[in-house]
Coordinates of N, CA and C in Angstrom, one line a residue:
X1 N -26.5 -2.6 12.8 CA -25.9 -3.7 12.0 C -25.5 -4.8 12.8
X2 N -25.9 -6.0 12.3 CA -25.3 -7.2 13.3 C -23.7 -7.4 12.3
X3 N -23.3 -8.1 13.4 CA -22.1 -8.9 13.1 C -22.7 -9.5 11.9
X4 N -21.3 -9.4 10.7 CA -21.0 -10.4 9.9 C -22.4 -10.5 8.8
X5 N -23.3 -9.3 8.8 CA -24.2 -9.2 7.9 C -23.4 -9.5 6.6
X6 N -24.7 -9.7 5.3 CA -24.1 -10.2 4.5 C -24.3 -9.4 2.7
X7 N -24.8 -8.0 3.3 CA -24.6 -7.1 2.3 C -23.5 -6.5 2.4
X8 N -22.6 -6.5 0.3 CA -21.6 -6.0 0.5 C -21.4 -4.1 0.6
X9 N -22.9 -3.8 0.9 CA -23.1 -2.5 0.5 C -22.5 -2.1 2.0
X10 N -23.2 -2.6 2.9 CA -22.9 -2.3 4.6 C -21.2 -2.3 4.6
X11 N -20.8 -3.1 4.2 CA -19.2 -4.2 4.9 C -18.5 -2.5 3.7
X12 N -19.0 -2.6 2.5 CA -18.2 -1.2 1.9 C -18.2 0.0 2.2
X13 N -19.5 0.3 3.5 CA -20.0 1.3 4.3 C -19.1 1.5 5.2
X14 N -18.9 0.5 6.1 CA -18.5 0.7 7.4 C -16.7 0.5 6.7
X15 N -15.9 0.0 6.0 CA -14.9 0.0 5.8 C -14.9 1.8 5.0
X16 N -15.6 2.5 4.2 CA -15.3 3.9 3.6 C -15.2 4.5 5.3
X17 N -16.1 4.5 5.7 CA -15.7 5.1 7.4 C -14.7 4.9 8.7
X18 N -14.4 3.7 8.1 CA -12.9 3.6 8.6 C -12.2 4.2 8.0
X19 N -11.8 3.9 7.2 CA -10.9 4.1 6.2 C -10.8 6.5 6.3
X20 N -12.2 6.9 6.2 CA -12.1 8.5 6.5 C -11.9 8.4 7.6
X21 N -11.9 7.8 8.7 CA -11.5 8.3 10.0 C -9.7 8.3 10.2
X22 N -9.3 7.3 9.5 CA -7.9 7.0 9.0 C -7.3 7.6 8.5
X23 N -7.8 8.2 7.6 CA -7.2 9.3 6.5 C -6.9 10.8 7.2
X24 N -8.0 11.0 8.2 CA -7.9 12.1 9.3 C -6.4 11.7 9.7
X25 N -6.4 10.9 10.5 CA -5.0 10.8 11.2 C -3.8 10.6 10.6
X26 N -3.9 10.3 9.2 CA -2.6 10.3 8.4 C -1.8 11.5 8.7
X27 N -2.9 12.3 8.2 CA -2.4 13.9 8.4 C -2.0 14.6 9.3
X28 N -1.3 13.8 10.4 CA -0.8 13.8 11.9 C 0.4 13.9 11.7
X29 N 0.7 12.9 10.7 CA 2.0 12.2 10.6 C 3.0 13.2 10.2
X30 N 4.4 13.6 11.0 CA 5.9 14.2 10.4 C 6.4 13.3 10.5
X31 N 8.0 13.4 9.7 CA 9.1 12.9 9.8 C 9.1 12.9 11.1
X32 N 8.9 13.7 11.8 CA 9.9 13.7 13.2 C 8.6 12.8 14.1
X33 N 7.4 12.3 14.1 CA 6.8 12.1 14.3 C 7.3 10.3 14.5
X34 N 7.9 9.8 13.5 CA 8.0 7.9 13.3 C 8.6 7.6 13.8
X35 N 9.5 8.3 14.6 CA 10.1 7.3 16.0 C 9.2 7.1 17.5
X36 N 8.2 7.8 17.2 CA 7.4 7.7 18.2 C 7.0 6.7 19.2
X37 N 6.4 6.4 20.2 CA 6.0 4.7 20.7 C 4.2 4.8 20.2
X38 N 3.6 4.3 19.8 CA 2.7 4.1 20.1 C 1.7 2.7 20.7
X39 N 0.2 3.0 20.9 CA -0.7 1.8 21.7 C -0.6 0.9 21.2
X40 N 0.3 0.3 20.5 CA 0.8 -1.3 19.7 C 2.1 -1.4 20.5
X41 N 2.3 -2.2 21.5 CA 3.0 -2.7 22.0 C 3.9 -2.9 21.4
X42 N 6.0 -2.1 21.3 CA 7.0 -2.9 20.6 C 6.8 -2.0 19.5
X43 N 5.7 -1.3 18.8 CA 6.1 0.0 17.5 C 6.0 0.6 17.7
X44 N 6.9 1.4 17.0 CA 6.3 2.8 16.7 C 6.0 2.9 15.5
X45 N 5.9 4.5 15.4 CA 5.1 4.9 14.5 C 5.4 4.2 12.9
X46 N 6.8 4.3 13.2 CA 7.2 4.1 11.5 C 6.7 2.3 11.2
X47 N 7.0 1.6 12.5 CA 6.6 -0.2 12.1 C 5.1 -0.4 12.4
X48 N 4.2 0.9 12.9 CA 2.7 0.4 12.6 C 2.3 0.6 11.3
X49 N 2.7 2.1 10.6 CA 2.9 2.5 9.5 C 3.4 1.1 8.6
X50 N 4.2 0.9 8.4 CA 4.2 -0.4 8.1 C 3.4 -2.1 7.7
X51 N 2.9 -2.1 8.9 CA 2.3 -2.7 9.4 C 0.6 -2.7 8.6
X52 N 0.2 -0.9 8.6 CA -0.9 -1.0 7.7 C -0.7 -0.9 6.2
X53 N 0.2 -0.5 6.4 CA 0.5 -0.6 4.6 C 0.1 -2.3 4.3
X54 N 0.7 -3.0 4.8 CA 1.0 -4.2 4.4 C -0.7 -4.7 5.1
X55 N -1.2 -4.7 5.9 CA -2.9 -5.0 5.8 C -3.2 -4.6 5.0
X56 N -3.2 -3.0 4.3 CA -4.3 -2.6 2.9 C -4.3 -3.1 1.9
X57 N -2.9 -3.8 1.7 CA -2.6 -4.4 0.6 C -2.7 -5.9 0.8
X58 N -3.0 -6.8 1.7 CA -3.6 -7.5 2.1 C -5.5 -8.0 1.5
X59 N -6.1 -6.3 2.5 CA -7.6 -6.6 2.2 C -7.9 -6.5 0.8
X60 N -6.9 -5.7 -0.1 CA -7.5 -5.7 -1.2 C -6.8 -6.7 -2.3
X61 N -5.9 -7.6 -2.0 CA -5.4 -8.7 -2.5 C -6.9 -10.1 -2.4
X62 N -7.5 -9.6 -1.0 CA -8.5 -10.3 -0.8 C -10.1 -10.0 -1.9
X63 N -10.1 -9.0 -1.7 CA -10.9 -8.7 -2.6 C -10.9 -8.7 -4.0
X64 N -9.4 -8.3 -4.5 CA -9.2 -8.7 -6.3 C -9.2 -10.2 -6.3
X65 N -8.4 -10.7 -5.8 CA -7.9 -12.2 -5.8 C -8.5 -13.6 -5.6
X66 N -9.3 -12.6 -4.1 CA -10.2 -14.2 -3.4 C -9.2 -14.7 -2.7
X67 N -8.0 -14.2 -2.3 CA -7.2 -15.1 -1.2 C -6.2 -13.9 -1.0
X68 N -5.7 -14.4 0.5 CA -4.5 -13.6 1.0 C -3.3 -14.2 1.1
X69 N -2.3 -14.0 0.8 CA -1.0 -14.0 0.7 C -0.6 -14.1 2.4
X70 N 0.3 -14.9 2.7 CA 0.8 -14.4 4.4 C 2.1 -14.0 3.9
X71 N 2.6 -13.3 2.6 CA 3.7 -12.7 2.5 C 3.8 -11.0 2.1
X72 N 4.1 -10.7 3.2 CA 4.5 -9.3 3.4 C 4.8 -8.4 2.3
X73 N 4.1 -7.2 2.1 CA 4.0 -6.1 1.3 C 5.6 -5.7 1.0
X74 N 5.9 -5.2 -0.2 CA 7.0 -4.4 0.0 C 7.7 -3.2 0.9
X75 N 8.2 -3.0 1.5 CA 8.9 -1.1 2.2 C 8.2 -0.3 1.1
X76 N 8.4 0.9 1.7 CA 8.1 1.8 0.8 C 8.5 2.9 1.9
X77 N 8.7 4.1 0.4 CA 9.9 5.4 0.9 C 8.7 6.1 1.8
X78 N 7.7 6.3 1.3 CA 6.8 6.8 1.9 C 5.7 6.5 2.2
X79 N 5.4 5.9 3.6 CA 4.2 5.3 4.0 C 2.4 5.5 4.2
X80 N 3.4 7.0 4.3 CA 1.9 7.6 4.4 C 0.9 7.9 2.9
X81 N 1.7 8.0 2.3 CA 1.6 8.2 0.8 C 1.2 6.7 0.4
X82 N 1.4 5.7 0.6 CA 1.5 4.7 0.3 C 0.3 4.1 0.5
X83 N -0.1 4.2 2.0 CA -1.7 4.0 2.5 C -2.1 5.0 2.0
X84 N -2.4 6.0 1.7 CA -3.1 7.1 1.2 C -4.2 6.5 0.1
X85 N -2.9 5.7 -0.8 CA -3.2 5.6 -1.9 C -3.9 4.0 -2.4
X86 N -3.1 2.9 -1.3 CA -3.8 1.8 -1.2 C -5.1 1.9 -0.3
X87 N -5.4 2.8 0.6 CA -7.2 3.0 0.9 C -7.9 3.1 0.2
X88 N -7.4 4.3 -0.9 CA -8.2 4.6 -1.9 C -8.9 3.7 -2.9
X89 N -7.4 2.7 -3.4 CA -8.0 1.4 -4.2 C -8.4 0.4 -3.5
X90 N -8.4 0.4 -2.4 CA -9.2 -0.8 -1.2 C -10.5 -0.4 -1.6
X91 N -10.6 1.1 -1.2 CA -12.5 1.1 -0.9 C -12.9 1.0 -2.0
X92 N -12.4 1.6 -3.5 CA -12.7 1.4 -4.8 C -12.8 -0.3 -5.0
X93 N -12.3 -0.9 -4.4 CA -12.3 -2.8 -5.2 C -13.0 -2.9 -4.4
X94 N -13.8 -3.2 -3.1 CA -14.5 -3.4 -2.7 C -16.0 -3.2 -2.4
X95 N -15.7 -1.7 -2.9 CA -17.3 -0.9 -3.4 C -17.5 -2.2 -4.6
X96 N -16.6 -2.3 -5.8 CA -17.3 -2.7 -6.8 C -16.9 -4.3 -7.1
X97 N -16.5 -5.0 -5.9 CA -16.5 -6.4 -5.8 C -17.9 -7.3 -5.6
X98 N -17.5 -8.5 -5.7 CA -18.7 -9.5 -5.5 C -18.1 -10.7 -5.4
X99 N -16.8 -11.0 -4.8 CA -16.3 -12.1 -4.3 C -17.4 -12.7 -2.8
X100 N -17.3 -13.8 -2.7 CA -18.2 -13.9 -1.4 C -17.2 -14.9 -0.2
X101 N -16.4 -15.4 -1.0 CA -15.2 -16.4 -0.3 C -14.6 -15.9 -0.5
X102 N -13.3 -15.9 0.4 CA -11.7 -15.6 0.6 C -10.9 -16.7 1.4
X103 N -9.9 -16.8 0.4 CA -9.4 -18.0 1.4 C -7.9 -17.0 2.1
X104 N -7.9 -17.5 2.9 CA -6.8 -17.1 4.1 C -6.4 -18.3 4.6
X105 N -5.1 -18.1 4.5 CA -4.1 -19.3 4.8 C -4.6 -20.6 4.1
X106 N -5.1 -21.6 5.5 CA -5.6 -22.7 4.9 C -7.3 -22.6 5.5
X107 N -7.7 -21.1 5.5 CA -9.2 -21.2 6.1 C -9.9 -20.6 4.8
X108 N -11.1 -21.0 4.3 CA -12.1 -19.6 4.0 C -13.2 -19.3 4.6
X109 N -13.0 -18.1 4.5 CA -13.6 -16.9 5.5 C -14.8 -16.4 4.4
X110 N -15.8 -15.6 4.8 CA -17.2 -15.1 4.1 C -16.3 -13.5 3.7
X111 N -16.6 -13.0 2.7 CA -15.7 -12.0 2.6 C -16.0 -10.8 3.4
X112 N -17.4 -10.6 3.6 CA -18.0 -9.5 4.5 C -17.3 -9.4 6.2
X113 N -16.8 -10.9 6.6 CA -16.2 -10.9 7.8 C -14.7 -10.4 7.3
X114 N -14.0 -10.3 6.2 CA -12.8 -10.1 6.0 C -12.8 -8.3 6.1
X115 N -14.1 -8.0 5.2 CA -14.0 -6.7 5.0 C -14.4 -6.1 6.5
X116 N -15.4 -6.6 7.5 CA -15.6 -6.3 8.6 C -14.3 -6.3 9.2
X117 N -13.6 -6.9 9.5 CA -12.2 -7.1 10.6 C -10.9 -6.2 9.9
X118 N -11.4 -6.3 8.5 CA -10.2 -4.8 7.9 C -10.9 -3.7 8.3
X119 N -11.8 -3.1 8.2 CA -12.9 -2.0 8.9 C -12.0 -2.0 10.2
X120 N -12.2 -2.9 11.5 CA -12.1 -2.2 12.7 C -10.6 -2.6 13.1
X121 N -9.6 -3.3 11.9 CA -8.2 -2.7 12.5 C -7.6 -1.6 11.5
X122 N -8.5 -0.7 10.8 CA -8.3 0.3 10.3 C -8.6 1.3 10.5
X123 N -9.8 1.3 11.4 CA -10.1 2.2 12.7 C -9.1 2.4 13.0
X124 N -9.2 1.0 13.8 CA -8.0 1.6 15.7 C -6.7 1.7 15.3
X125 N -6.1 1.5 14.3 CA -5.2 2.1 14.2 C -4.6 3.5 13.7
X126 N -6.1 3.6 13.0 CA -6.0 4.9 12.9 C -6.2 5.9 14.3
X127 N -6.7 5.4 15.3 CA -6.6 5.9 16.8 C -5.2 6.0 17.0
X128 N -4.6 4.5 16.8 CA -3.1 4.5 17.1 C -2.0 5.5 16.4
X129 N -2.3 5.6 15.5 CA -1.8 7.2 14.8 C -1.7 7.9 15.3
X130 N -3.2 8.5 15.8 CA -3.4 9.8 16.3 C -2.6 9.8 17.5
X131 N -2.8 9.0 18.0 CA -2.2 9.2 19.7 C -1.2 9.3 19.4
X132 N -0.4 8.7 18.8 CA 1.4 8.7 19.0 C 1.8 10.1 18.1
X133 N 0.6 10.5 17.6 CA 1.2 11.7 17.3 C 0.5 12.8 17.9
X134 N 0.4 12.2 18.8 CA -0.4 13.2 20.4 C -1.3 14.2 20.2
X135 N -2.5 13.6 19.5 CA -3.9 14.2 18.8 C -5.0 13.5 19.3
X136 N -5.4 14.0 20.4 CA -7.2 13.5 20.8 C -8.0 13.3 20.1
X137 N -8.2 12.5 19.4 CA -9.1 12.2 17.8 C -10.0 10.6 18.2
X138 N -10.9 11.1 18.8 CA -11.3 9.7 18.8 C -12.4 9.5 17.5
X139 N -12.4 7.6 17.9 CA -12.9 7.0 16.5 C -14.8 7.5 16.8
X140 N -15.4 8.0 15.9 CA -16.6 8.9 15.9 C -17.5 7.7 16.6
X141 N -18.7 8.3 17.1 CA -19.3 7.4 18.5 C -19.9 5.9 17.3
X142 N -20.7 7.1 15.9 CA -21.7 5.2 15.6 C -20.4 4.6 14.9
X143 N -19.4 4.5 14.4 CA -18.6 4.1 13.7 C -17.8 3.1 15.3
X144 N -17.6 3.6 16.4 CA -17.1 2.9 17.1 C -18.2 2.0 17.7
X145 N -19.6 2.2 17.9 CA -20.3 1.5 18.1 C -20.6 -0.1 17.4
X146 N -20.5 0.4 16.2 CA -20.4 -0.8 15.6 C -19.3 -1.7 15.0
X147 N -18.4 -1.1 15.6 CA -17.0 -2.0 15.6 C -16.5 -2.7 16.6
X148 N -17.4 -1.5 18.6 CA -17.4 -2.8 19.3 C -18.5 -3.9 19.2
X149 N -19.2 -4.0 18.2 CA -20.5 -5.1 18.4 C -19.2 -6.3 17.6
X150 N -18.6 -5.5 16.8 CA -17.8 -7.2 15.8 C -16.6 -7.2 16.5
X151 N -16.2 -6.2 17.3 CA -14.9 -6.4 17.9 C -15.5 -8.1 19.0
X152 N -16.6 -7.6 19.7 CA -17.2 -8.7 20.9 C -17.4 -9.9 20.3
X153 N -17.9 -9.9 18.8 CA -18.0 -11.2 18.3 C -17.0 -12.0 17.5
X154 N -15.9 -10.8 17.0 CA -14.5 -11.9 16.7 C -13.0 -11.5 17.1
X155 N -13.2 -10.9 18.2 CA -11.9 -11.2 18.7 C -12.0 -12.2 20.0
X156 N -11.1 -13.2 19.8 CA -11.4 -14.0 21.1 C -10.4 -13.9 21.8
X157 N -10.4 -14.8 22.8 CA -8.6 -15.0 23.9 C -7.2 -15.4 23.0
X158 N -8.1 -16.3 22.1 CA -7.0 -16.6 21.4 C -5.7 -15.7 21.1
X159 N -6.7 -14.5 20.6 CA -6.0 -12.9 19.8 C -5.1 -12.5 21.1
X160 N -5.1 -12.6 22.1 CA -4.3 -12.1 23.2 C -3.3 -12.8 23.8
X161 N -2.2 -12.6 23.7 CA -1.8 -11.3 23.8 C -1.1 -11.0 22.3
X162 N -1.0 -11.8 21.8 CA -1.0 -11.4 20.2 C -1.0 -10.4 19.7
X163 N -2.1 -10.2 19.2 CA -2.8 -9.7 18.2 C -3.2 -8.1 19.3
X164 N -3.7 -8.4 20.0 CA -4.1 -7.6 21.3 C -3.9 -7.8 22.9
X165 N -4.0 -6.8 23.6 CA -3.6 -6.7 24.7 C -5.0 -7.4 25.5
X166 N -4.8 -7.6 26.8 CA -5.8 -7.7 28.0 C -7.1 -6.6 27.8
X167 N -8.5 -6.7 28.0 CA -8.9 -5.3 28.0 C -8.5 -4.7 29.5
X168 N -8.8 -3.4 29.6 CA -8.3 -2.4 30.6 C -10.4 -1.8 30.9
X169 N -9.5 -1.4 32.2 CA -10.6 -0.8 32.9 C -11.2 0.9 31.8
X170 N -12.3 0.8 31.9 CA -12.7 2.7 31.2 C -13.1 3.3 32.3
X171 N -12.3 4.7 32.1 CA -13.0 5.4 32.8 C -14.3 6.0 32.3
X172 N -15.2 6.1 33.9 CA -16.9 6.3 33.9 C -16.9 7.4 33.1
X173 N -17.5 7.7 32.7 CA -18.8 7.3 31.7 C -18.2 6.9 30.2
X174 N -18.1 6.0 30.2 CA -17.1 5.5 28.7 C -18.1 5.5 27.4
X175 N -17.9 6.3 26.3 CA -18.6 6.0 25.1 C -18.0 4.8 24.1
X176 N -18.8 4.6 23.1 CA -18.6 3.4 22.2 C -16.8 3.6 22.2
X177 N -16.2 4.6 21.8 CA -14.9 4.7 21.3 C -13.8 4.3 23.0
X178 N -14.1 4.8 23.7 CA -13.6 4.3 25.0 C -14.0 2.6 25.6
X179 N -15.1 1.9 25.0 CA -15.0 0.7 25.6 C -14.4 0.0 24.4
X180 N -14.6 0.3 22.9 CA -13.8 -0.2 22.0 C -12.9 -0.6 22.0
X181 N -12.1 0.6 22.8 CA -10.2 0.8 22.7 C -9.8 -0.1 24.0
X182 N -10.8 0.3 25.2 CA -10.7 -0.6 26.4 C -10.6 -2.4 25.9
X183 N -11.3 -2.5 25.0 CA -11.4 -4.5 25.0 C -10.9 -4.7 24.3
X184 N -9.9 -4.2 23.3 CA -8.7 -4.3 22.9 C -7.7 -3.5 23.4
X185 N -7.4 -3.6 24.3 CA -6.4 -3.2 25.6 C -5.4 -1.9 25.2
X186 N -6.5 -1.3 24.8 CA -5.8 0.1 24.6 C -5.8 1.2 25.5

């Protein structure tokens, strides 16, 4: 798959595979677990939790709507529960969408690049789950392979330290899922 192809069949492919690799690591999650630190610099568990709730509901505001909101999702009692159930209607509106523009902020964006960039920070954070809930789960090799091909073509300097950290050295012999997590400085 190249970057930013323009079938919505692909962009609803690779987001269902995010999205199950995600759903794996929900299942990590205890109470006693959300105070955790995890590879997001400044959260833990309970403010990344957060964090994706309020993206899911984001991508798929994009996808019902045709534009995103820069105003933050509600709390909720239960987060995990919450993303559980907003992936669910993410991949369902997007399976059966046909928006092609989304406007974001004051840009619009091709929506396949929207759905692409929700795909790979629904991955890695689903990595970021696992880890902080101290579970060797990496993101599966072709699913990470093709998240670093769109990771290389839209994250730029700009995103750092932002959005993302420096990338970090891999150790030898690094698969897709180890240089992925490396160039977003995990």
């Amino acid at each position: 798959m190249t970057p930013f192809a323009e079938s919505p069949s692909v962009e609803a492919g690779l987001l269902e595979r995010a999205i199950g690799y995600t759903l794996g690591s929900l299942r990590l999650v205890t109470p006693a677990a959300m105070a955790r630190p995890t590879p997001c610099r400044e959260w833990d568990l309970s403010a990344l939790l957060r964090h994706m709730d309020d993206s899911l509901a984001a991508l798929h505001e994009a996808v019902e709507g045709g534009f995103v909101s820069l105003e933050a999702a509600q709390p909720v009692d239960d987060p995990v529960l919450s993303l559980r159930n907003r992936a669910c209607r993410l991949l369902g509106a997007w399976t059966n969408g046909s928006r092609r523009v989304v406007s974001v902020a004051d840009r619009m964006l091709a929506s396949v690049v929207v759905g692409q960039a929700g795909a790979l920070e629904i991955a890695v954070h689903g990595w970021d789950v696992a880890s902080a809930c101290g579970a060797d789960r990496p993101i599966p090799a072709a699913l990470a392979e093709e998240l670093l091909r769109l990771a290389l073509a839209i994250v730029t300097e700009d995103d750092r330290p932002g959005r993302f950290g420096p990338p970090v050295a891999v150790r030898a012999p690094g698969g897709p899922a180890e240089l992925l997590l490396a160039f977003l400085g995990r």
